[in-house]
Amino acid sequence: MSKTFISLGKIIMKTKIIRRVILAVTLVLTFIFLLTHYDKNEYSRENLEAYVQRMGKLYDVQGLSAAIIDGENEYFINYGNYKKKPIDENSRFELASTTKSFTGLAIMQLEDAGLLSLSDSVTKYLPWFRPTYKNTEYDITIENLMCHTSGIPAWTISAIPAGTKSDNNLLEKTIQNIKDVKLDSLPGSQHKYATINFDVLALILEEITGEKYEDYVTKNILKPLGMHNSFFRTNDEDIDKIVQGYRPVFMRPKAYNAPTYYGNTAAGYLVSSTSDLMKWMKHWGVNSKDNSSLVDAMLNHDVSKSDGYFGGWWIYDDFITHGGNNPNFSTQVIISREKNQAVFVLSNIAGSSGTMIADGIYRILLGETIKIGLRFDIQAIGDFLCIIFILLLIYFVLLFWNKKSKKACIVRITISVIIIIAAIVLPLIFHYPYNIMFVWFPLTAIFAVILVVCVAVFNLYTAFRHIR
């Protein structure tokens, strides 16, 4: 008996030591994370390039390119390397959702040509598209799609199938997946951003023109603007033509070739470089020599009922903007409506780096002196919090694993059952299955979910054994 108590005491002492080590590691990791995401310096026009370089480091960006217009000055700031060569203004990145403004302009071209009207119903071109709101069919207009006021829920991004160019009619298959979707709101009543709205627009464009969406935009927008370094990534072989994408994994950037959703080309898969995007920004800027009536029509569209959104742009009195996120790229564009100032940032890591760096550059162009302070990328903070969660989970498992009273076992069984049910049901309720989470969420989040379920199952097993 005494030997048993001695052995039990040794085990308890070992778990105490392990718990203390875990707490120490948690504190050290937290300190390192905060330290590596902090900068105390101030930045202005005089050290703008130093600002971009520093932000690239803080956000763990492996490759970044910024196109900048500041009055008469047009220049590029680049950061990082790809294939042992420095990133430059000709390096190509996926544009993610900043692709939408090209789709919006294409739709306006069709309206200008008299081939459609913004007030047209989607069913005029796609008669099989019959979404419902509270069990009643409602017509969605092209304007609703352009403003994200269609009522189509944001979770429909999970309905977009991955595929290759060899898959026939993947765009149509994507829209077929939501043809009878239950709307979140009455069409035209609320702004709710859903990326698939612009895929519906692309399919309408194809129905009207008889051309593939990417062929139409290339011929009617990219080539006229001289954007010859840009293309739509419509097959997996094209991945060799762009920089490597990344995502954070255990506090380090990891190369990541994400699945490509070719049915979502019109909303996220234009590939371009800052040398080309300089031309795109000048097309929308105040000093544009080729600024068309279509651009004016888009920028002056009534956006009072759509939270300022129309045709792939957030439209404000003094500037227009849009950001983009693919599973391994981040982008942001900001163009002044009052001065000849603009910035387009391309980043090859998922998260908010493109947005935050572009915002800082634009504020500096406006004359601000900014201090970085603590800066956290949305994906990086998610990755870090999952690591801390995993460590604390192990800590509490060690703390309570030897609680064997009947009451304690009942509590353990109850909690374990809730966790297992939640892991099964919640992805179904929120329409985000684990395969989609694996693509878009930090990999540590999936690891954390797996670990929680494993712990719950083990806890359930041991608790039942103790009760018996």
GROMACS .gro file of C-alpha atoms in nm:
model
  468
    1MET     CA    1   0.000   0.000   0.000
    2SER     CA    2   0.281   0.239   0.095
    3LYS     CA    3   0.449   0.171  -0.241
    4THR     CA    4   0.128   0.258  -0.418
    5PHE     CA    5   0.102   0.592  -0.236
    6ILE     CA    6   0.470   0.662  -0.310
    7SER     CA    7   0.417   0.588  -0.681
    8LEU     CA    8   0.104   0.803  -0.688
    9GLY     CA    9   0.293   1.084  -0.518
   10LYS     CA   10   0.569   1.066  -0.776
   11ILE     CA   11   0.316   1.087  -1.059
   12ILE     CA   12   0.147   1.388  -0.900
   13MET     CA   13   0.484   1.559  -0.855
   14LYS     CA   14   0.573   1.491  -1.219
   15THR     CA   15   0.244   1.638  -1.341
   16LYS     CA   16   0.304   1.946  -1.126
   17ILE     CA   17   0.644   1.993  -1.285
   18ILE     CA   18   0.500   1.945  -1.634
   19ARG     CA   19   0.221   2.195  -1.560
   20ARG     CA   20   0.475   2.451  -1.443
   21VAL     CA   21   0.681   2.395  -1.757
   22ILE     CA   22   0.369   2.445  -1.969
   23LEU     CA   23   0.285   2.772  -1.792
   24ALA     CA   24   0.644   2.889  -1.834
   25VAL     CA   25   0.640   2.803  -2.206
   26THR     CA   26   0.305   2.986  -2.243
   27LEU     CA   27   0.448   3.300  -2.083
   28VAL     CA   28   0.767   3.285  -2.289
   29LEU     CA   29   0.574   3.239  -2.615
   30THR     CA   30   0.345   3.529  -2.526
   31PHE     CA   31   0.644   3.753  -2.454
   32ILE     CA   32   0.814   3.652  -2.783
   33PHE     CA   33   0.493   3.708  -2.980
   34LEU     CA   34   0.440   4.055  -2.835
   35LEU     CA   35   0.805   4.150  -2.876
   36THR     CA   36   0.822   4.041  -3.240
   37HIS     CA   37   0.505   4.234  -3.325
   38TYR     CA   38   0.605   4.568  -3.174
   39ASP     CA   39   0.785   4.867  -3.316
   40LYS     CA   40   0.837   5.196  -3.134
   41ASN     CA   41   0.961   5.412  -3.423
   42GLU     CA   42   0.776   5.684  -3.611
   43TYR     CA   43   0.740   5.691  -3.989
   44SER     CA   44   0.663   5.960  -4.244
   45ARG     CA   45   0.736   6.036  -4.610
   46GLU     CA   46   1.106   6.060  -4.534
   47ASN     CA   47   1.129   5.694  -4.426
   48LEU     CA   48   0.831   5.540  -4.606
   49GLU     CA   49   1.036   5.256  -4.749
   50ALA     CA   50   1.167   5.173  -4.400
   51TYR     CA   51   0.804   5.159  -4.285
   52VAL     CA   52   0.714   4.904  -4.553
   53GLN     CA   53   1.022   4.694  -4.477
   54ARG     CA   54   0.948   4.698  -4.105
   55MET     CA   55   0.580   4.611  -4.151
   56GLY     CA   56   0.677   4.326  -4.383
   57LYS     CA   57   0.895   4.184  -4.108
   58LEU     CA   58   0.634   4.232  -3.834
   59TYR     CA   59   0.373   4.052  -4.042
   60ASP     CA   60   0.609   3.769  -4.146
   61VAL     CA   61   0.551   3.856  -4.511
   62GLN     CA   62   0.774   3.657  -4.745
   63GLY     CA   63   0.703   3.869  -5.052
   64LEU     CA   64   0.536   4.208  -5.088
   65SER     CA   65   0.506   4.473  -5.358
   66ALA     CA   66   0.346   4.817  -5.332
   67ALA     CA   67   0.257   5.052  -5.620
   68ILE     CA   68   0.238   5.413  -5.504
   69ILE     CA   69   0.113   5.731  -5.671
   70ASP     CA   70   0.194   6.052  -5.485
   71GLY     CA   71   0.126   6.357  -5.697
   72GLU     CA   72   0.367   6.353  -5.989
   73ASN     CA   73   0.567   6.068  -5.835
   74GLU     CA   74   0.498   5.707  -5.925
   75TYR     CA   75   0.713   5.438  -5.769
   76PHE     CA   76   0.728   5.088  -5.622
   77ILE     CA   77   0.845   4.952  -5.288
   78ASN     CA   78   0.924   4.582  -5.273
   79TYR     CA   79   1.010   4.342  -4.992
   80GLY     CA   80   1.122   3.980  -4.973
   81ASN     CA   81   1.234   3.718  -5.224
   82TYR     CA   82   1.096   3.446  -5.447
   83LYS     CA   83   1.309   3.165  -5.592
   84LYS     CA   84   1.619   3.341  -5.457
   85LYS     CA   85   1.535   3.657  -5.654
   86PRO     CA   86   1.411   3.983  -5.500
   87ILE     CA   87   1.042   4.058  -5.536
   88ASP     CA   88   0.989   4.343  -5.784
   89GLU     CA   89   0.705   4.526  -5.957
   90ASN     CA   90   0.675   4.249  -6.217
   91SER     CA   91   0.627   3.971  -5.959
   92ARG     CA   92   0.276   3.829  -5.987
   93PHE     CA   93   0.035   3.775  -5.698
   94GLU     CA   94  -0.326   3.657  -5.675
   95LEU     CA   95  -0.547   3.963  -5.628
   96ALA     CA   96  -0.813   3.781  -5.424
   97SER     CA   97  -1.125   4.000  -5.379
   98THR     CA   98  -0.970   4.308  -5.541
   99THR     CA   99  -1.056   4.114  -5.858
  100LYS     CA  100  -1.419   4.217  -5.803
  101SER     CA  101  -1.366   4.571  -5.933
  102PHE     CA  102  -1.269   4.428  -6.274
  103THR     CA  103  -1.590   4.224  -6.277
  104GLY     CA  104  -1.789   4.532  -6.175
  105LEU     CA  105  -1.643   4.735  -6.462
  106ALA     CA  106  -1.720   4.453  -6.708
  107ILE     CA  107  -2.086   4.454  -6.601
  108MET     CA  108  -2.102   4.833  -6.646
  109GLN     CA  109  -1.960   4.791  -6.996
  110LEU     CA  110  -2.244   4.554  -7.080
  111GLU     CA  111  -2.499   4.803  -6.947
  112ASP     CA  112  -2.337   5.084  -7.147
  113ALA     CA  113  -2.367   4.866  -7.458
  114GLY     CA  114  -2.738   4.813  -7.388
  115LEU     CA  115  -2.694   4.440  -7.328
  116LEU     CA  116  -2.830   4.449  -6.974
  117SER     CA  117  -2.973   4.682  -6.713
  118LEU     CA  118  -2.880   4.697  -6.346
  119SER     CA  119  -3.251   4.664  -6.268
  120ASP     CA  120  -3.274   4.332  -6.457
  121SER     CA  121  -3.360   4.024  -6.254
  122VAL     CA  122  -3.106   3.742  -6.240
  123THR     CA  123  -3.381   3.504  -6.357
  124LYS     CA  124  -3.396   3.690  -6.688
  125TYR     CA  125  -3.059   3.534  -6.770
  126LEU     CA  126  -3.058   3.233  -6.534
  127PRO     CA  127  -3.423   3.116  -6.520
  128TRP     CA  128  -3.331   2.822  -6.295
  129PHE     CA  129  -3.193   3.054  -6.025
  130ARG     CA  130  -3.474   3.066  -5.765
  131PRO     CA  131  -3.360   3.170  -5.414
  132THR     CA  132  -3.617   3.211  -5.139
  133TYR     CA  133  -3.671   3.431  -4.838
  134LYS     CA  134  -3.902   3.292  -4.569
  135ASN     CA  135  -4.017   3.020  -4.812
  136THR     CA  136  -4.113   3.272  -5.082
  137GLU     CA  137  -3.925   3.317  -5.409
  138TYR     CA  138  -3.782   3.664  -5.469
  139ASP     CA  139  -3.609   3.820  -5.765
  140ILE     CA  140  -3.253   3.938  -5.716
  141THR     CA  141  -3.141   4.219  -5.945
  142ILE     CA  142  -2.800   4.273  -6.100
  143GLU     CA  143  -2.770   4.586  -5.888
  144ASN     CA  144  -2.830   4.376  -5.576
  145LEU     CA  145  -2.537   4.157  -5.675
  146MET     CA  146  -2.315   4.459  -5.746
  147CYS     CA  147  -2.401   4.607  -5.403
  148HIS     CA  148  -2.395   4.283  -5.200
  149THR     CA  149  -2.760   4.346  -5.110
  150SER     CA  150  -2.888   4.024  -5.267
  151GLY     CA  151  -2.946   3.857  -4.930
  152ILE     CA  152  -2.726   3.563  -5.034
  153PRO     CA  153  -2.551   3.451  -4.713
  154ALA     CA  154  -2.175   3.484  -4.667
  155TRP     CA  155  -2.139   3.111  -4.591
  156THR     CA  156  -2.208   3.030  -4.958
  157ILE     CA  157  -1.833   3.062  -5.011
  158SER     CA  158  -1.825   2.705  -4.878
  159ALA     CA  159  -2.050   2.598  -5.168
  160ILE     CA  160  -1.783   2.686  -5.424
  161PRO     CA  161  -1.621   2.361  -5.544
  162ALA     CA  162  -1.248   2.330  -5.602
  163GLY     CA  163  -1.153   2.213  -5.947
  164THR     CA  164  -0.942   2.253  -6.258
  165LYS     CA  165  -0.996   2.396  -6.603
  166SER     CA  166  -1.077   2.044  -6.726
  167ASP     CA  167  -1.396   2.056  -6.519
  168ASN     CA  168  -1.665   2.163  -6.764
  169ASN     CA  169  -1.879   2.463  -6.669
  170LEU     CA  170  -1.741   2.493  -6.316
  171LEU     CA  171  -1.877   2.848  -6.288
  172GLU     CA  172  -2.228   2.728  -6.366
  173LYS     CA  173  -2.188   2.435  -6.126
  174THR     CA  174  -2.093   2.684  -5.855
  175ILE     CA  175  -2.411   2.888  -5.906
  176GLN     CA  176  -2.621   2.571  -5.940
  177ASN     CA  177  -2.507   2.484  -5.587
  178ILE     CA  178  -2.695   2.788  -5.451
  179LYS     CA  179  -2.981   2.811  -5.702
  180ASP     CA  180  -3.243   2.760  -5.428
  181VAL     CA  181  -3.048   2.909  -5.137
  182LYS     CA  182  -3.239   3.052  -4.842
  183LEU     CA  183  -3.163   3.424  -4.830
  184ASP     CA  184  -3.059   3.597  -4.509
  185SER     CA  185  -3.261   3.907  -4.592
  186LEU     CA  186  -3.504   4.048  -4.845
  187PRO     CA  187  -3.316   4.144  -5.165
  188GLY     CA  188  -3.222   4.512  -5.161
  189SER     CA  189  -3.287   4.559  -4.790
  190GLN     CA  190  -2.945   4.491  -4.631
  191HIS     CA  191  -2.579   4.491  -4.728
  192LYS     CA  192  -2.421   4.153  -4.655
  193TYR     CA  193  -2.090   4.078  -4.825
  194ALA     CA  194  -2.100   3.742  -5.005
  195THR     CA  195  -1.822   3.672  -5.252
  196ILE     CA  196  -2.042   3.447  -5.467
  197ASN     CA  197  -2.251   3.749  -5.575
  198PHE     CA  198  -1.977   3.831  -5.825
  199ASP     CA  199  -1.966   3.475  -5.954
  200VAL     CA  200  -2.335   3.510  -6.039
  201LEU     CA  201  -2.245   3.830  -6.226
  202ALA     CA  202  -1.976   3.640  -6.419
  203LEU     CA  203  -2.221   3.373  -6.526
  204ILE     CA  204  -2.468   3.639  -6.644
  205LEU     CA  205  -2.184   3.797  -6.844
  206GLU     CA  206  -2.112   3.461  -7.008
  207GLU     CA  207  -2.481   3.408  -7.091
  208ILE     CA  208  -2.501   3.750  -7.258
  209THR     CA  209  -2.170   3.754  -7.446
  210GLY     CA  210  -2.122   3.388  -7.522
  211GLU     CA  211  -1.762   3.426  -7.404
  212LYS     CA  212  -1.576   3.291  -7.105
  213TYR     CA  213  -1.566   3.551  -6.830
  214GLU     CA  214  -1.185   3.565  -6.822
  215ASP     CA  215  -1.163   3.600  -7.202
  216TYR     CA  216  -1.407   3.892  -7.202
  217VAL     CA  217  -1.227   4.082  -6.924
  218THR     CA  218  -0.885   4.019  -7.081
  219LYS     CA  219  -1.000   4.150  -7.418
  220ASN     CA  220  -1.210   4.443  -7.299
  221ILE     CA  221  -1.029   4.563  -6.985
  222LEU     CA  222  -0.680   4.422  -6.936
  223LYS     CA  223  -0.546   4.462  -7.291
  224PRO     CA  224  -0.690   4.813  -7.352
  225LEU     CA  225  -0.522   4.929  -7.030
  226GLY     CA  226  -0.192   4.768  -7.128
  227MET     CA  227  -0.204   4.519  -6.838
  228HIS     CA  228  -0.011   4.255  -7.030
  229ASN     CA  229   0.149   4.103  -6.718
  230SER     CA  230  -0.193   4.003  -6.580
  231PHE     CA  231  -0.401   3.692  -6.638
  232PHE     CA  232  -0.673   3.481  -6.479
  233ARG     CA  233  -0.546   3.165  -6.314
  234THR     CA  234  -0.768   2.902  -6.470
  235ASN     CA  235  -0.556   2.591  -6.423
  236ASP     CA  236  -0.318   2.451  -6.166
  237GLU     CA  237  -0.018   2.477  -6.400
  238ASP     CA  238  -0.039   2.857  -6.378
  239ILE     CA  239   0.082   2.841  -6.018
  240ASP     CA  240   0.441   2.845  -6.149
  241LYS     CA  241   0.382   3.192  -6.293
  242ILE     CA  242   0.311   3.354  -5.957
  243VAL     CA  243   0.498   3.395  -5.630
  244GLN     CA  244   0.462   3.128  -5.364
  245GLY     CA  245   0.178   3.186  -5.120
  246TYR     CA  246   0.205   3.134  -4.743
  247ARG     CA  247   0.002   3.103  -4.426
  248PRO     CA  248   0.111   3.112  -4.060
  249VAL     CA  249   0.164   2.775  -3.890
  250PHE     CA  250   0.290   2.756  -3.529
  251MET     CA  251   0.410   3.119  -3.541
  252ARG     CA  252   0.605   3.073  -3.863
  253PRO     CA  253   0.510   3.137  -4.229
  254LYS     CA  254   0.472   2.811  -4.419
  255ALA     CA  255   0.453   2.773  -4.797
  256TYR     CA  256   0.097   2.679  -4.888
  257ASN     CA  257  -0.051   2.585  -5.223
  258ALA     CA  258  -0.419   2.631  -5.148
  259PRO     CA  259  -0.693   2.466  -5.352
  260THR     CA  260  -0.808   2.690  -5.635
  261TYR     CA  261  -1.179   2.758  -5.677
  262TYR     CA  262  -1.217   2.818  -6.049
  263GLY     CA  263  -1.588   2.879  -6.013
  264ASN     CA  264  -1.483   3.183  -5.809
  265THR     CA  265  -1.249   3.331  -6.072
  266ALA     CA  266  -1.450   3.652  -6.109
  267ALA     CA  267  -1.427   3.723  -5.738
  268GLY     CA  268  -1.073   3.625  -5.652
  269TYR     CA  269  -0.838   3.479  -5.914
  270LEU     CA  270  -0.704   3.758  -6.129
  271VAL     CA  271  -0.325   3.743  -6.114
  272SER     CA  272  -0.135   4.068  -6.153
  273SER     CA  273   0.172   4.272  -6.061
  274THR     CA  274   0.212   4.622  -5.923
  275SER     CA  275   0.355   4.737  -6.260
  276ASP     CA  276   0.016   4.654  -6.417
  277LEU     CA  277  -0.187   4.772  -6.119
  278MET     CA  278  -0.023   5.114  -6.142
  279LYS     CA  279  -0.211   5.148  -6.474
  280TRP     CA  280  -0.531   5.026  -6.310
  281MET     CA  281  -0.507   5.284  -6.031
  282LYS     CA  282  -0.437   5.565  -6.281
  283HIS     CA  283  -0.749   5.461  -6.470
  284TRP     CA  284  -0.955   5.536  -6.157
  285GLY     CA  285  -0.756   5.833  -6.028
  286VAL     CA  286  -0.836   6.204  -6.048
  287ASN     CA  287  -0.573   6.269  -6.317
  288SER     CA  288  -0.681   5.985  -6.541
  289LYS     CA  289  -0.649   6.069  -6.910
  290ASP     CA  290  -0.875   5.783  -7.011
  291ASN     CA  291  -1.129   5.809  -6.729
  292SER     CA  292  -1.450   5.695  -6.892
  293SER     CA  293  -1.812   5.774  -6.822
  294LEU     CA  294  -1.837   5.419  -6.684
  295VAL     CA  295  -1.589   5.500  -6.408
  296ASP     CA  296  -1.782   5.819  -6.326
  297ALA     CA  297  -2.108   5.623  -6.323
  298MET     CA  298  -1.963   5.368  -6.082
  299LEU     CA  299  -1.811   5.621  -5.845
  300ASN     CA  300  -2.128   5.832  -5.841
  301HIS     CA  301  -2.367   5.543  -5.799
  302ASP     CA  302  -2.607   5.578  -5.505
  303VAL     CA  303  -2.453   5.363  -5.232
  304SER     CA  304  -2.656   5.498  -4.940
  305LYS     CA  305  -2.844   5.168  -4.903
  306SER     CA  306  -2.544   4.939  -4.948
  307ASP     CA  307  -2.305   5.067  -4.680
  308GLY     CA  308  -2.102   5.244  -4.948
  309TYR     CA  309  -2.046   4.939  -5.172
  310PHE     CA  310  -2.088   4.907  -5.548
  311GLY     CA  311  -1.923   4.717  -5.831
  312GLY     CA  312  -1.620   4.590  -5.640
  313TRP     CA  313  -1.547   4.914  -5.452
  314TRP     CA  314  -1.617   5.065  -5.115
  315ILE     CA  315  -1.700   5.417  -5.228
  316TYR     CA  316  -1.651   5.712  -4.992
  317ASP     CA  317  -1.651   6.088  -5.049
  318ASP     CA  318  -1.273   6.118  -5.045
  319PHE     CA  319  -1.147   5.775  -5.156
  320ILE     CA  320  -1.238   5.433  -5.295
  321THR     CA  321  -1.095   5.108  -5.162
  322HIS     CA  322  -1.116   4.731  -5.153
  323GLY     CA  323  -0.926   4.453  -4.982
  324GLY     CA  324  -0.876   4.090  -5.070
  325ASN     CA  325  -0.792   3.763  -4.898
  326ASN     CA  326  -0.730   3.426  -5.053
  327PRO     CA  327  -0.609   3.136  -4.836
  328ASN     CA  328  -0.246   3.238  -4.905
  329PHE     CA  329  -0.255   3.597  -5.035
  330SER     CA  330  -0.361   3.939  -4.903
  331THR     CA  331  -0.420   4.259  -5.104
  332GLN     CA  332  -0.552   4.613  -5.064
  333VAL     CA  333  -0.608   4.912  -5.291
  334ILE     CA  334  -0.687   5.271  -5.186
  335ILE     CA  335  -0.737   5.552  -5.441
  336SER     CA  336  -0.804   5.915  -5.350
  337ARG     CA  337  -1.097   6.094  -5.516
  338GLU     CA  338  -0.955   6.435  -5.430
  339LYS     CA  339  -0.580   6.414  -5.492
  340ASN     CA  340  -0.350   6.223  -5.723
  341GLN     CA  341  -0.265   5.968  -5.456
  342ALA     CA  342  -0.312   5.592  -5.451
  343VAL     CA  343  -0.160   5.270  -5.324
  344PHE     CA  344  -0.198   4.902  -5.418
  345VAL     CA  345  -0.030   4.645  -5.192
  346LEU     CA  346   0.018   4.278  -5.279
  347SER     CA  347   0.127   4.034  -5.007
  348ASN     CA  348   0.186   3.660  -5.035
  349ILE     CA  349   0.063   3.557  -4.692
  350ALA     CA  350  -0.296   3.510  -4.577
  351GLY     CA  351  -0.436   3.757  -4.328
  352SER     CA  352  -0.445   4.134  -4.298
  353SER     CA  353  -0.091   4.233  -4.398
  354GLY     CA  354  -0.195   4.381  -4.734
  355THR     CA  355  -0.472   4.584  -4.573
  356MET     CA  356  -0.269   4.716  -4.280
  357ILE     CA  357   0.039   4.805  -4.485
  358ALA     CA  358  -0.167   4.983  -4.754
  359ASP     CA  359  -0.355   5.175  -4.485
  360GLY     CA  360  -0.028   5.292  -4.329
  361ILE     CA  361   0.121   5.396  -4.664
  362TYR     CA  362  -0.191   5.592  -4.756
  363ARG     CA  363  -0.198   5.774  -4.423
  364ILE     CA  364   0.167   5.870  -4.472
  365LEU     CA  365   0.085   6.001  -4.821
  366LEU     CA  366  -0.181   6.219  -4.660
  367GLY     CA  367   0.091   6.373  -4.445
  368GLU     CA  368   0.053   6.177  -4.124
  369THR     CA  369   0.342   6.064  -3.907
  370ILE     CA  370   0.249   5.723  -3.776
  371LYS     CA  371   0.374   5.495  -3.505
  372ILE     CA  372   0.336   5.122  -3.557
  373GLY     CA  373   0.322   5.006  -3.194
  374LEU     CA  374   0.173   4.657  -3.150
  375ARG     CA  375   0.052   4.508  -3.479
  376PHE     CA  376  -0.111   4.168  -3.516
  377ASP     CA  377  -0.209   4.000  -3.839
  378ILE     CA  378  -0.555   3.844  -3.809
  379GLN     CA  379  -0.428   3.501  -3.916
  380ALA     CA  380  -0.115   3.526  -3.700
  381ILE     CA  381  -0.313   3.613  -3.386
  382GLY     CA  382  -0.549   3.323  -3.460
  383ASP     CA  383  -0.254   3.089  -3.498
  384PHE     CA  384  -0.098   3.216  -3.174
  385LEU     CA  385  -0.421   3.190  -2.973
  386CYS     CA  386  -0.468   2.831  -3.093
  387ILE     CA  387  -0.117   2.745  -2.971
  388ILE     CA  388  -0.191   2.897  -2.630
  389PHE     CA  389  -0.524   2.712  -2.620
  390ILE     CA  390  -0.348   2.382  -2.691
  391LEU     CA  391  -0.097   2.442  -2.413
  392LEU     CA  392  -0.366   2.539  -2.162
  393LEU     CA  393  -0.576   2.239  -2.263
  394ILE     CA  394  -0.284   2.009  -2.182
  395TYR     CA  395  -0.235   2.198  -1.855
  396PHE     CA  396  -0.594   2.147  -1.739
  397VAL     CA  397  -0.601   1.785  -1.851
  398LEU     CA  398  -0.301   1.721  -1.627
  399LEU     CA  399  -0.468   1.917  -1.348
  400PHE     CA  400  -0.792   1.720  -1.347
  401TRP     CA  401  -0.701   1.383  -1.496
  402ASN     CA  402  -0.685   1.207  -1.157
  403LYS     CA  403  -1.019   1.340  -1.028
  404LYS     CA  404  -1.204   1.010  -0.981
  405SER     CA  405  -1.503   1.087  -0.757
  406LYS     CA  406  -1.845   1.002  -0.896
  407LYS     CA  407  -1.944   1.370  -0.910
  408ALA     CA  408  -1.624   1.463  -1.091
  409CYS     CA  409  -1.673   1.180  -1.341
  410ILE     CA  410  -2.030   1.291  -1.418
  411VAL     CA  411  -1.904   1.645  -1.482
  412ARG     CA  412  -1.626   1.511  -1.706
  413ILE     CA  413  -1.872   1.294  -1.900
  414THR     CA  414  -2.113   1.586  -1.948
  415ILE     CA  415  -1.844   1.822  -2.071
  416SER     CA  416  -1.695   1.559  -2.301
  417VAL     CA  417  -2.032   1.480  -2.460
  418ILE     CA  418  -2.099   1.852  -2.517
  419ILE     CA  419  -1.759   1.897  -2.683
  420ILE     CA  420  -1.805   1.598  -2.915
  421ILE     CA  421  -2.157   1.703  -3.016
  422ALA     CA  422  -2.041   2.063  -3.074
  423ALA     CA  423  -1.753   1.943  -3.293
  424ILE     CA  424  -2.003   1.754  -3.510
  425VAL     CA  425  -2.294   1.997  -3.514
  426LEU     CA  426  -2.141   2.347  -3.522
  427PRO     CA  427  -1.978   2.316  -3.867
  428LEU     CA  428  -2.317   2.201  -4.002
  429ILE     CA  429  -2.506   2.487  -3.835
  430PHE     CA  430  -2.269   2.755  -3.960
  431HIS     CA  431  -2.219   2.589  -4.303
  432TYR     CA  432  -1.841   2.576  -4.267
  433PRO     CA  433  -1.735   2.210  -4.297
  434TYR     CA  434  -1.390   2.105  -4.184
  435ASN     CA  435  -1.255   2.086  -4.538
  436ILE     CA  436  -1.329   2.458  -4.580
  437MET     CA  437  -1.187   2.537  -4.236
  438PHE     CA  438  -0.870   2.352  -4.332
  439VAL     CA  439  -0.831   2.578  -4.636
  440TRP     CA  440  -0.912   2.915  -4.477
  441PHE     CA  441  -0.835   2.885  -4.106
  442PRO     CA  442  -0.490   2.863  -3.944
  443LEU     CA  443  -0.374   2.501  -3.949
  444THR     CA  444  -0.330   2.520  -3.573
  445ALA     CA  445  -0.706   2.572  -3.540
  446ILE     CA  446  -0.771   2.233  -3.700
  447PHE     CA  447  -0.502   2.076  -3.482
  448ALA     CA  448  -0.668   2.231  -3.175
  449VAL     CA  449  -1.010   2.092  -3.272
  450ILE     CA  450  -0.865   1.742  -3.326
  451LEU     CA  451  -0.685   1.756  -2.992
  452VAL     CA  452  -0.998   1.873  -2.807
  453VAL     CA  453  -1.204   1.590  -2.954
  454CYS     CA  454  -0.935   1.333  -2.872
  455VAL     CA  455  -0.913   1.460  -2.515
  456ALA     CA  456  -1.293   1.451  -2.486
  457VAL     CA  457  -1.310   1.092  -2.610
  458PHE     CA  458  -1.029   0.981  -2.379
  459ASN     CA  459  -1.186   1.167  -2.086
  460LEU     CA  460  -1.521   1.002  -2.159
  461TYR     CA  461  -1.360   0.661  -2.163
  462THR     CA  462  -1.167   0.705  -1.837
  463ALA     CA  463  -1.463   0.866  -1.658
  464PHE     CA  464  -1.691   0.572  -1.743
  465ARG     CA  465  -1.423   0.329  -1.623
  466HIS     CA  466  -1.396   0.508  -1.290
  467ILE     CA  467  -1.775   0.506  -1.240
  468ARG     CA  468  -1.784   0.132  -1.302
   0.00000   0.00000   0.00000
